[in-house]
Coordinates of C-alpha atoms in Angstrom, one line a residue:
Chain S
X764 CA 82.8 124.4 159.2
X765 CA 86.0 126.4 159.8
X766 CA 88.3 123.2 161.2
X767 CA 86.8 121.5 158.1
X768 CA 87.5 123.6 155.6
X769 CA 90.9 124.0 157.7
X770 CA 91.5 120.3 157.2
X771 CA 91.2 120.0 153.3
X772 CA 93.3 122.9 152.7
X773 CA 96.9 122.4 152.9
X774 CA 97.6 126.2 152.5
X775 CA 95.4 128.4 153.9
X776 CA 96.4 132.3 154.4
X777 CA 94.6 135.1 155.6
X778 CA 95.1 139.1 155.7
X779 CA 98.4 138.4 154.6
X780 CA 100.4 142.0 154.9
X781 CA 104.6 142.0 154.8
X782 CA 106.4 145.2 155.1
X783 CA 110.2 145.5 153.3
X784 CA 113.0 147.5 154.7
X785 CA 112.5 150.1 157.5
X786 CA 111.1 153.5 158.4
X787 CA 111.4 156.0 155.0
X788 CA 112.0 153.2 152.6
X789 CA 109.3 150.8 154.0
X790 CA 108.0 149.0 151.3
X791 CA 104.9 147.0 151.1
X792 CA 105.3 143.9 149.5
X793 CA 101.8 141.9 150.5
X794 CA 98.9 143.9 151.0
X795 CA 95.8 141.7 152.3
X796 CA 96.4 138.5 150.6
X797 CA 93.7 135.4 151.5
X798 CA 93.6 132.3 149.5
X799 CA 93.4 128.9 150.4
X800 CA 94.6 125.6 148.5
X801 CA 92.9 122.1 148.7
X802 CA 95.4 119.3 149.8
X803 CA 96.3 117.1 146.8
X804 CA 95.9 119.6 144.4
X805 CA 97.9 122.2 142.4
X806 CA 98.3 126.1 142.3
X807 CA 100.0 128.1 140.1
X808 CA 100.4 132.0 141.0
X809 CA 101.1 134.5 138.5
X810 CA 101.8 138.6 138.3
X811 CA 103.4 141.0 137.3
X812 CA 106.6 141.9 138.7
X813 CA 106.9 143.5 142.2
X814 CA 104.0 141.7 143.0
X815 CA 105.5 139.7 145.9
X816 CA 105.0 136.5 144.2
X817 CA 108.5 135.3 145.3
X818 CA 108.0 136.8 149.1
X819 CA 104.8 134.9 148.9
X820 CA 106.9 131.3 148.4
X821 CA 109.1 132.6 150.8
X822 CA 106.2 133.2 153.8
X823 CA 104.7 129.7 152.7
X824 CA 108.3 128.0 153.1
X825 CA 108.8 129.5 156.8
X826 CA 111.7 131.2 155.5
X827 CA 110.3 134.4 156.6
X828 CA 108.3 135.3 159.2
X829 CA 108.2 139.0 159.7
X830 CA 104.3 139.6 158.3
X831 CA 101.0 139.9 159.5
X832 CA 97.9 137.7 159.1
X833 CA 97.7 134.3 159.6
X834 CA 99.3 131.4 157.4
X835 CA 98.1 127.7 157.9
X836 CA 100.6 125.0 156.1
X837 CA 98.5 121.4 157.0
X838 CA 96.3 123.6 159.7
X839 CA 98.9 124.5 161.5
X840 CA 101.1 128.2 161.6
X841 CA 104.0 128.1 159.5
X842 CA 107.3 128.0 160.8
X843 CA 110.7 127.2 160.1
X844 CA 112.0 124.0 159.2
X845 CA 108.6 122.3 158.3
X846 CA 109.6 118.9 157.5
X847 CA 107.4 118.2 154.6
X848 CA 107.5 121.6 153.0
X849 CA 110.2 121.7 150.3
X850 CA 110.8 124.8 148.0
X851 CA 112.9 124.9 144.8
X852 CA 114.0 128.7 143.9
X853 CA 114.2 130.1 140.5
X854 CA 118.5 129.3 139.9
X855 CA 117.2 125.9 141.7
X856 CA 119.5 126.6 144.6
X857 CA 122.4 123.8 143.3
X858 CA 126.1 124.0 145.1
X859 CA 128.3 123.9 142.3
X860 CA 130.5 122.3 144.6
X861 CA 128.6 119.6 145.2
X862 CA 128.4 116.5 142.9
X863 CA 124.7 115.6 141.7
X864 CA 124.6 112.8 144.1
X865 CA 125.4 114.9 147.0
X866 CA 123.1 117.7 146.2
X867 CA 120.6 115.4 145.5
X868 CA 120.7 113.9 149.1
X869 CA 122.1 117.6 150.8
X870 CA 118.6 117.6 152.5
X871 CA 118.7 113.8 153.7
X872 CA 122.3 114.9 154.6
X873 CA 121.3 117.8 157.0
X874 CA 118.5 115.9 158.4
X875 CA 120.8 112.9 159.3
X876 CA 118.8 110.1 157.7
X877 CA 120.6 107.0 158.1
X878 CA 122.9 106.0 155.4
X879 CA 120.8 103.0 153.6
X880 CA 117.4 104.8 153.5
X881 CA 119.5 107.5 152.0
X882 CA 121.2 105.9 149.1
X883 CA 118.3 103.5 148.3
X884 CA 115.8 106.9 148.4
X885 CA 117.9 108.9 146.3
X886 CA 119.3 106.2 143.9
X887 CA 115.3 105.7 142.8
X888 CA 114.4 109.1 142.5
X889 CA 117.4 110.0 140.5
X890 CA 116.7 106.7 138.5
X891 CA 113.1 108.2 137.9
X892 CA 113.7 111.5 136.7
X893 CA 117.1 110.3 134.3
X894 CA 119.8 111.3 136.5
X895 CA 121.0 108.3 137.4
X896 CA 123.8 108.1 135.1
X897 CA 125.4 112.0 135.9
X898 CA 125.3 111.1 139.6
X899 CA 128.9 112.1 139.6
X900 CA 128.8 115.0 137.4
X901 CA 129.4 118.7 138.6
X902 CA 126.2 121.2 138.3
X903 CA 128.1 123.2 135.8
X904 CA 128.9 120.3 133.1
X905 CA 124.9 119.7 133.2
X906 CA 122.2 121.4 130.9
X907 CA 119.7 124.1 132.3
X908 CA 117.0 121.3 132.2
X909 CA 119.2 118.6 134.5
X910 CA 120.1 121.4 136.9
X911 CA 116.3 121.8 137.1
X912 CA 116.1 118.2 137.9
X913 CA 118.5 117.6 140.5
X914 CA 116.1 120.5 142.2
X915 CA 113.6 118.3 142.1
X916 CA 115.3 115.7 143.0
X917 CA 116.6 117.2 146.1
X918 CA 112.9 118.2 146.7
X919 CA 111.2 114.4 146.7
X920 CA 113.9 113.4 148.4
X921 CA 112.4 114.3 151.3
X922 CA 109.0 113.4 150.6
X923 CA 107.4 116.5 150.8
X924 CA 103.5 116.9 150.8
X925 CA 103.8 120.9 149.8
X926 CA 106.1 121.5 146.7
X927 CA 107.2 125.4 146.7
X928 CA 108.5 126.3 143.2
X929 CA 109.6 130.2 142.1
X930 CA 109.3 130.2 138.6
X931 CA 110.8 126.6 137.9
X932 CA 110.9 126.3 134.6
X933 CA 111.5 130.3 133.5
X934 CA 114.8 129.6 132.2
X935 CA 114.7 126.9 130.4
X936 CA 114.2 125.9 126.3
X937 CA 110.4 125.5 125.0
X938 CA 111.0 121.9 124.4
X939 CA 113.1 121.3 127.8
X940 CA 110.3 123.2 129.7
X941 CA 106.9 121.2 128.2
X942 CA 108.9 117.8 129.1
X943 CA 109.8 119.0 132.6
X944 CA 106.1 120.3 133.0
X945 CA 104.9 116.8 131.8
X946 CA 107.3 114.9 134.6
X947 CA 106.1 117.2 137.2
X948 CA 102.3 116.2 136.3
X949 CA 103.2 112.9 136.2
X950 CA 105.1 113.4 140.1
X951 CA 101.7 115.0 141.1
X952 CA 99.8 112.6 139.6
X953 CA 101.7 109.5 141.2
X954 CA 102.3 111.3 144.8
X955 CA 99.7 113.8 145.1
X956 CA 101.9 116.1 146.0
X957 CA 100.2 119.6 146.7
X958 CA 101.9 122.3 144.4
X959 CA 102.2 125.5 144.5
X960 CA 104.3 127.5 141.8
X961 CA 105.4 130.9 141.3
X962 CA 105.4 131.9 137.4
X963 CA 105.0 134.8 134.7
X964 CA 104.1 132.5 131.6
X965 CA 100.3 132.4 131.9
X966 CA 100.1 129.1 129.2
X967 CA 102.3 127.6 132.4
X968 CA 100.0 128.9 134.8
X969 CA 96.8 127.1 132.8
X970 CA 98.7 123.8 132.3
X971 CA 99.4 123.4 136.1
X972 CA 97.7 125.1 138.5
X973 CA 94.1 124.0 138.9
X974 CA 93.9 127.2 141.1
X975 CA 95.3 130.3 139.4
X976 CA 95.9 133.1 141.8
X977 CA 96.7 136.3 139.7
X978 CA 98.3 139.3 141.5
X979 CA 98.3 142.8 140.6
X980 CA 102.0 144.9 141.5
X981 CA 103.1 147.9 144.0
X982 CA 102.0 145.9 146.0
X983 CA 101.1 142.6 145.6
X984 CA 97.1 142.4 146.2
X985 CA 94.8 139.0 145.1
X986 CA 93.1 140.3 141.9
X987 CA 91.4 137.2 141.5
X988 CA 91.3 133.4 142.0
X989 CA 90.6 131.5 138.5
X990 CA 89.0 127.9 139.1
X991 CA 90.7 125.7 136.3
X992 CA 89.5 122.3 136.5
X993 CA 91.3 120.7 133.8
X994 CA 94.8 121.6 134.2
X995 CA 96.9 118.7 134.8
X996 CA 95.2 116.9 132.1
X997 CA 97.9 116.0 129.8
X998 CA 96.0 117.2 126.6
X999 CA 94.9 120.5 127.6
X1000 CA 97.2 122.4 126.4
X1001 CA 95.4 121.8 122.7
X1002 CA 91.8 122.2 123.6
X1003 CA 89.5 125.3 123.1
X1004 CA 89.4 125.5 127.2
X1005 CA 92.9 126.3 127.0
X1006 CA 92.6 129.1 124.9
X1007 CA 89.9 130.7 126.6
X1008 CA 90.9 130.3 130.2
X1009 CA 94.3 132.1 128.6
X1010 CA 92.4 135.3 127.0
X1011 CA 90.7 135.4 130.8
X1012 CA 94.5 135.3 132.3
X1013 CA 95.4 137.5 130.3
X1014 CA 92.7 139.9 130.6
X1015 CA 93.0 139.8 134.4
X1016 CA 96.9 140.8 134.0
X1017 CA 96.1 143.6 131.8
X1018 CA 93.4 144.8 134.5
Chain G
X140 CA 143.3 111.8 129.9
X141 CA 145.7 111.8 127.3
X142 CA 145.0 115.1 126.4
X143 CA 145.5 115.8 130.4
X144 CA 149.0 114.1 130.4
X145 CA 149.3 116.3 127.2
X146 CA 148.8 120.0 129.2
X147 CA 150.7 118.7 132.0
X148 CA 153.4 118.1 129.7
X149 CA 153.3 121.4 128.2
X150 CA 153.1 123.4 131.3
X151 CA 156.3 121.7 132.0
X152 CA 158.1 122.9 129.0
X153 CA 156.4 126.3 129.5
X154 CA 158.0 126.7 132.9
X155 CA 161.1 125.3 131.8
X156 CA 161.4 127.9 129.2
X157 CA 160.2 130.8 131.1
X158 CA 162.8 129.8 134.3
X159 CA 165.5 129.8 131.2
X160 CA 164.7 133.0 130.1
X161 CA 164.8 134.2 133.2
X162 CA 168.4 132.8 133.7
X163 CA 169.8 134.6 130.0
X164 CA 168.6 137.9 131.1
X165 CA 170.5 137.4 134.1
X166 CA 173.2 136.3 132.2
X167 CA 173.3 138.8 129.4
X168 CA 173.0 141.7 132.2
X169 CA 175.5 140.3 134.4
X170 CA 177.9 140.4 131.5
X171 CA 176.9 143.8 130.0
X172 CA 177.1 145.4 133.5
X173 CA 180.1 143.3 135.5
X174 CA 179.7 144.8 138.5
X175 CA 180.9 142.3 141.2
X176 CA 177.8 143.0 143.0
X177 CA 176.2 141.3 140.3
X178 CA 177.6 137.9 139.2
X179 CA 176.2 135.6 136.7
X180 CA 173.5 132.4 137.0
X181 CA 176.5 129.9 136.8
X182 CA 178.8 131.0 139.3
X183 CA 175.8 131.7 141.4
X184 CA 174.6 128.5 141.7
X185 CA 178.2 127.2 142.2
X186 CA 177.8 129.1 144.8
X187 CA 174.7 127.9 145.8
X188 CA 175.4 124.2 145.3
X189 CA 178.5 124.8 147.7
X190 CA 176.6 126.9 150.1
X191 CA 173.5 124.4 150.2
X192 CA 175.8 121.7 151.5
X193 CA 177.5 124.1 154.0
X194 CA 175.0 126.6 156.2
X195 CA 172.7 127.7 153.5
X196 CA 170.6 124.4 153.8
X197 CA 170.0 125.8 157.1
X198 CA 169.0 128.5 156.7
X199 CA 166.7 127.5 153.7
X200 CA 164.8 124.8 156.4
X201 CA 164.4 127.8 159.2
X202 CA 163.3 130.4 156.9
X203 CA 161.4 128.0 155.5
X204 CA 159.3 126.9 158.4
X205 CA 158.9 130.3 159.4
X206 CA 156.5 131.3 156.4
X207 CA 155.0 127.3 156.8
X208 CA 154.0 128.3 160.1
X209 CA 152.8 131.9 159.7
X210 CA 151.0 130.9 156.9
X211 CA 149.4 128.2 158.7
X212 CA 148.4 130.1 161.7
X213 CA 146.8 132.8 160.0
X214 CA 145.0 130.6 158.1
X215 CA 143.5 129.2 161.1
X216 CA 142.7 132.5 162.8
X217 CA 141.3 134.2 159.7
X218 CA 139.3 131.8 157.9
X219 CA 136.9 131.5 160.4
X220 CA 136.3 135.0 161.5
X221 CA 136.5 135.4 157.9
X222 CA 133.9 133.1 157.0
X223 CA 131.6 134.7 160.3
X224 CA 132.1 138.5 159.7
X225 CA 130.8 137.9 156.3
X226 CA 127.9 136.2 157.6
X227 CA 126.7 138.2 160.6
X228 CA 126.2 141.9 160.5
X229 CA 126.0 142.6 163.7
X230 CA 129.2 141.0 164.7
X231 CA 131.0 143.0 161.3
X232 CA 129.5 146.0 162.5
X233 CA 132.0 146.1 165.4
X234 CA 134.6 144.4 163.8
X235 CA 134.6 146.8 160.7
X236 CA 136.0 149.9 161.9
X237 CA 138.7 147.8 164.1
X238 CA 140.1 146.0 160.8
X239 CA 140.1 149.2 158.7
X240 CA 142.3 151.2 161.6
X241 CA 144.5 148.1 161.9
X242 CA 144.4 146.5 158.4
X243 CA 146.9 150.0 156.7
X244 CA 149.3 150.2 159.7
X245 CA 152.5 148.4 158.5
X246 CA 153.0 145.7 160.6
X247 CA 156.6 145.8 161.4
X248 CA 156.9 149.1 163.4
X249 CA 155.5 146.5 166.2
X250 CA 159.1 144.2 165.5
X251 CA 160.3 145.8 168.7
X252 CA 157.7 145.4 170.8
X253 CA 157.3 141.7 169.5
X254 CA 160.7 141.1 170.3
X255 CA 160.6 142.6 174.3
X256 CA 157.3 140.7 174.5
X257 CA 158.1 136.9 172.7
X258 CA 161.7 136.8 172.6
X259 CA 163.9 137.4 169.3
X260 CA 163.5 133.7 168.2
X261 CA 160.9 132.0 166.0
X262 CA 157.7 133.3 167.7
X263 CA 158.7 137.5 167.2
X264 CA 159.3 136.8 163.6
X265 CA 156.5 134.4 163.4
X266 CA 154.1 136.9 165.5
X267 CA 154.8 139.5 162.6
X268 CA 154.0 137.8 159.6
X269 CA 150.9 136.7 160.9
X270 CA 150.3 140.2 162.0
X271 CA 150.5 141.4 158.4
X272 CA 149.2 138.4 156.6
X273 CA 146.0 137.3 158.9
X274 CA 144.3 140.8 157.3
X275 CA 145.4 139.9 153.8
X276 CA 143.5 136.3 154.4
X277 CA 140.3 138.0 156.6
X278 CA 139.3 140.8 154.5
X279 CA 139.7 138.4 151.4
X280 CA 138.1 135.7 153.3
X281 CA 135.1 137.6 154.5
X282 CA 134.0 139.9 151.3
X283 CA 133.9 136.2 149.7
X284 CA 131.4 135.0 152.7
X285 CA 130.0 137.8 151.9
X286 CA 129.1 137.7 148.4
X287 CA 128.0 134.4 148.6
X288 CA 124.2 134.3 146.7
X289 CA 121.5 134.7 149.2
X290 CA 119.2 132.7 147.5
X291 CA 121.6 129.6 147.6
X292 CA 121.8 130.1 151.3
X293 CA 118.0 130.2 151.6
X294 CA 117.6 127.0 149.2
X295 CA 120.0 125.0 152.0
X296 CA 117.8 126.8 154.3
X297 CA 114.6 125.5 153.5
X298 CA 116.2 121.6 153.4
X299 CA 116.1 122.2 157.2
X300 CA 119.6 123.5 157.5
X301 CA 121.0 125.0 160.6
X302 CA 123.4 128.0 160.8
X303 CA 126.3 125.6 161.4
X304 CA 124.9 123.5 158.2
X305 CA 125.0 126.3 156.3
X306 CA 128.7 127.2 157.3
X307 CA 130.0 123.5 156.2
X308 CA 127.6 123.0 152.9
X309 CA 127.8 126.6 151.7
X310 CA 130.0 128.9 153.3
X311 CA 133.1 126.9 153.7
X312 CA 133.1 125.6 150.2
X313 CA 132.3 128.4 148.5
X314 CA 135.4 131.1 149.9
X315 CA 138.2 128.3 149.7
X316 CA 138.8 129.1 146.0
X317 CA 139.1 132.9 147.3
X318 CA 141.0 132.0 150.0
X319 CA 143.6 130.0 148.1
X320 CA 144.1 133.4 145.7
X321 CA 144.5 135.3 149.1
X322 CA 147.3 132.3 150.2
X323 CA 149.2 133.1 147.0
X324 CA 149.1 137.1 147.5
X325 CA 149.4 136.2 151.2
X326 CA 152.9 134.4 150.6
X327 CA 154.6 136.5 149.0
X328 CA 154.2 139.2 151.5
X329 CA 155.2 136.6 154.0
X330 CA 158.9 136.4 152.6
X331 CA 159.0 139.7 152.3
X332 CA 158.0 140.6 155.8
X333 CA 160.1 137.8 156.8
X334 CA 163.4 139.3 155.5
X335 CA 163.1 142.2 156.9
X336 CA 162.7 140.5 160.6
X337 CA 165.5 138.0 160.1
X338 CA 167.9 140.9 158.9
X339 CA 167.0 142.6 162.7
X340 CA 169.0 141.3 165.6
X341 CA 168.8 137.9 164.2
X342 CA 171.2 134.8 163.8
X343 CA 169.9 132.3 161.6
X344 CA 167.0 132.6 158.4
X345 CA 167.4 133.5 154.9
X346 CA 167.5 137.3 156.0
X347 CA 170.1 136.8 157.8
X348 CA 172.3 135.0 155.5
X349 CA 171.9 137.6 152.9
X350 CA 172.4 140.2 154.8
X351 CA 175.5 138.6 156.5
X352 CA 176.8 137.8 152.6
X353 CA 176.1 141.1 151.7
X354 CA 178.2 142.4 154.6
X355 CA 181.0 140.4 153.4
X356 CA 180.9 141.3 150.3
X357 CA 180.5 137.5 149.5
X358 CA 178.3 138.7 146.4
X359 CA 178.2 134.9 145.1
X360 CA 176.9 133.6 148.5
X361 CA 174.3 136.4 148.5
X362 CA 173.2 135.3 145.3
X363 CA 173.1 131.9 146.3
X364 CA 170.8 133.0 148.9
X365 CA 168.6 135.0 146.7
X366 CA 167.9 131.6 144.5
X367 CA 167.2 129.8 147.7
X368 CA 164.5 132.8 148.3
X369 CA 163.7 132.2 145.1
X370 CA 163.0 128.6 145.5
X371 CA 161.5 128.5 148.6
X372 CA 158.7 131.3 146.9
X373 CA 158.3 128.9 143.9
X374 CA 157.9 125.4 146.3
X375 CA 154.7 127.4 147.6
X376 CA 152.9 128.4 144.9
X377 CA 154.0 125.5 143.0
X378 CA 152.1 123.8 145.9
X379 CA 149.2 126.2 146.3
X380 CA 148.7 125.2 142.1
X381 CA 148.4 122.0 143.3
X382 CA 145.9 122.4 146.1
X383 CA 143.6 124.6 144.4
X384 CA 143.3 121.7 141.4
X385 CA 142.9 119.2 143.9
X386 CA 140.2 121.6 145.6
X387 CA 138.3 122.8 143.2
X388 CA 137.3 120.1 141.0
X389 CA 133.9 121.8 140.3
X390 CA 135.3 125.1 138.6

């Protein structure tokens, strides 16, 4: 039962605790967190903030492993440098520096893939999400929303099977943000890509994450896990569903 | 581009006017005050045409490639441990406390000791300015590595970088700009530390042809010096303007 339930799930934490800072100003950040998400499928976790959302992405990436409890990525503990795990912060982590082309293929760069897989891999994917013709372009000459794509961009570059996001889309225009939700349903859809993003809009939380993981603050503790079938349906957003799965989000946040 | 041709264009005329300026004030002054210690742009440069073709020229080239080389080798030294203080907090840690005892002493009380220890030619006068501009660079160099975002590092992070990745794709590119600003600070105190060494004990360098001139009383030939100080400070930022254009395209 347990390695089965091990092998569906491509995150699976449990008793997750994670102490900031030392001695007097010890902090806790994670207090007991256990959830688990299905391979394939998406997760959006919401909170308040101080609730250790962020820290959360950041244990899940391998980025930091001072905690206690266990946490499975693909059955097996996380660590650094998990090929397949790819995480996009909130300022999408872009070097200004860098042309869109080479941030786009920064990860194939560092991981030495050979020159032709590279270029062929990342002209299609910038192709596909309508960078292809800024490829030469600085960060800073590009809009909020095309910075947000060359994350992504740099992301399925590497073909990831878990997709960290810290509040992806927080920053951006309504308009800007519904199109860039839609084009990462349609990646999930396509790839089947399991998701997992950090965000405080709960409507954002509904639309993608057919898990919703709310968290409560000081410090972060699972207040509840909300089963939502539909999301990922384009049209869900306008349904009754919608609405009421938001009043229950909501409700839990006020808690 | 044409409006780029257009800028270039009137930064030219800009300078132009600014370096004339310069030159009546100088004019005016010399005229109000005439002192013979202070003669006027034209027969300064008379001066300075006449003294170019005789020893000035070489003095100009050793001076010169004094500062080119200082610079250079500071550069190299502190960029690096720069770019690694700012970085590593354990390594700063111990480092700290030995760059804030160093960093105020001026440099040049060690001129004699540089000069029993390397000899009074290139390398004394050399050893110096490095000594006083290698902190100017480090301390700018590292507050820059530094500051640098730590969630950009963690972003190159999770691609799978390593610690060396992260120096070339993030560190690296992100304190040359501040590095560049510290070269321009940096050079001026380099010709200013190099006068005084060339004016001790010294044969050959601007320093010494001033003071020499000045000696004499040659006021003209000092001046004629001064412009070739002058110049030699302008050739470098003029080419540090250059660099940080070419460099950083993405600002």
């Amino acid at each position: 039962m347990i390695s089965d339930a091990a092998d569906n799930n491509m995150v699976s934490v449990a008793g997750l605790s994670l102490y900031y800072g030392q001695g007097e100003g010890r902090v806790q950040a994670l207090r007991d967190v256990s959830f688990a998400i299905p391979r394939g499928s998406t997760c959006a976790i919401i909170g308040p903030s101080g609730s250790g959302k962020s820290t959360l992405l950041y244990v899940l990436s391998g980025l930091l492993l001072d905690f206690s409890g266990e946490v499975l990525v693909d059955g097996a503990g996380v660590g650094r440098g998990r090929r397949q795990t790819a995480l996009i912060l909130q300022d999408y982590g872009l070097l200004p520096w860098k042309k869109v082309w080479d941030n786009a293929t920064l990860g194939l760069d560092i991981r030495r893939v050979p020159a032709g897989e590279k270029q062929s891999k990342t002209a299609s994917i910038l192709k596909e999400l309508g960078l292809w013709e800024m490829r030469d372009r600085y960060p800073a000459q590009l809009s909020g929303g095309q910075r947000q794509r060359i994350g992504i961009a740099r992301a399925l570059a590497l073909d990831p099977d878990l997709l960290l996001m810290d509040e992806p889309f927080s920053s951006l225009d309504a308009l800007t943000r519904e199109a860039l939700q839609k084009q990462l349903l349609h990646i999930w859809l396509k790839d089947r890509i399991t998701i997992v993003l950090v965000t405080h809009s709960i409507e954002e939380a509904i639309f993608l994450g057919q898990k919703i993981i709310v968290f409560s603050a000081h410090p972060g503790r699972v207040v509840e896990i909300v089963d939502n079938p539909r999301a990922g349906q384009p049209d869900y957003r306008k349904t009754r569903d919608f609405y009421e799965m938001a009043t229950r989000v909501r409700e839990l946040l006020e808690h | 581009m044409i409006r780029k041709s257009e800028t270039a264009k009137g930064k030219l005329i800009t300078t132009v006017l600014s370096v004339l300026s310069l030159l009546l004030i100088w004019q005016l002054l010399s005229e109000a005050l005439r002192l013979p210690a202070l003669p006027g742009p034209i027969p300064s440069f008379r001066a300075f045409g006449a003294e170019m073709r005789n020893t000035l020229g070489f003095h100009l080239y050793v001076s010169t490639y004094r500062v080119l080389a200082s610079l250079a080798i500071s550069l190299l030294l502190a960029v690096p441990l720069g770019m690694v203080l700012g970085r590593e907090g354990k390594i700063d840690r111990y480092f700290a406390p030995l760059i804030y005892l160093i960093y105020p002493i001026p440099k040049i009380v060690f001129l004699p000791v540089l000069m029993v220890l390397v000899g009074l030619q290139d390398l004394s006068k050399i050893t110096l300015i490095v000594l006083v501009v290698f902190f100017q660079i480090l301390v700018t160099t590292r507050d820059s590595s530094r500051g640098i975002s730590g969630e950009l590092v963690n972003s190159v992070l999770s691609l799978g970088a390593s610690r060396l990745d992260i120096y070339r794709h993030v560190v690296w590119p992100a304190v040359i700009p501040d590095v560049l600003t510290s070269l321009r600070i940096a050079s001026g105190t380099a010709i200013a530390v190099l006068f005084f060494a060339e004016t001790v004990a010294s044969q050959e360098g601007l320093g010494y042809y001033l003071l020499d001139a000045w000696s004499r009383m040659a006021y003209e030939d000092m001046f004629a010096g001064i412009i070739a100080m002058g110049l030699l400070g302008f050739v470098i930022y003029v080419g540090l303007d250059y660099l940080e254009r070419r460099v950083c395209l993405w600002k």
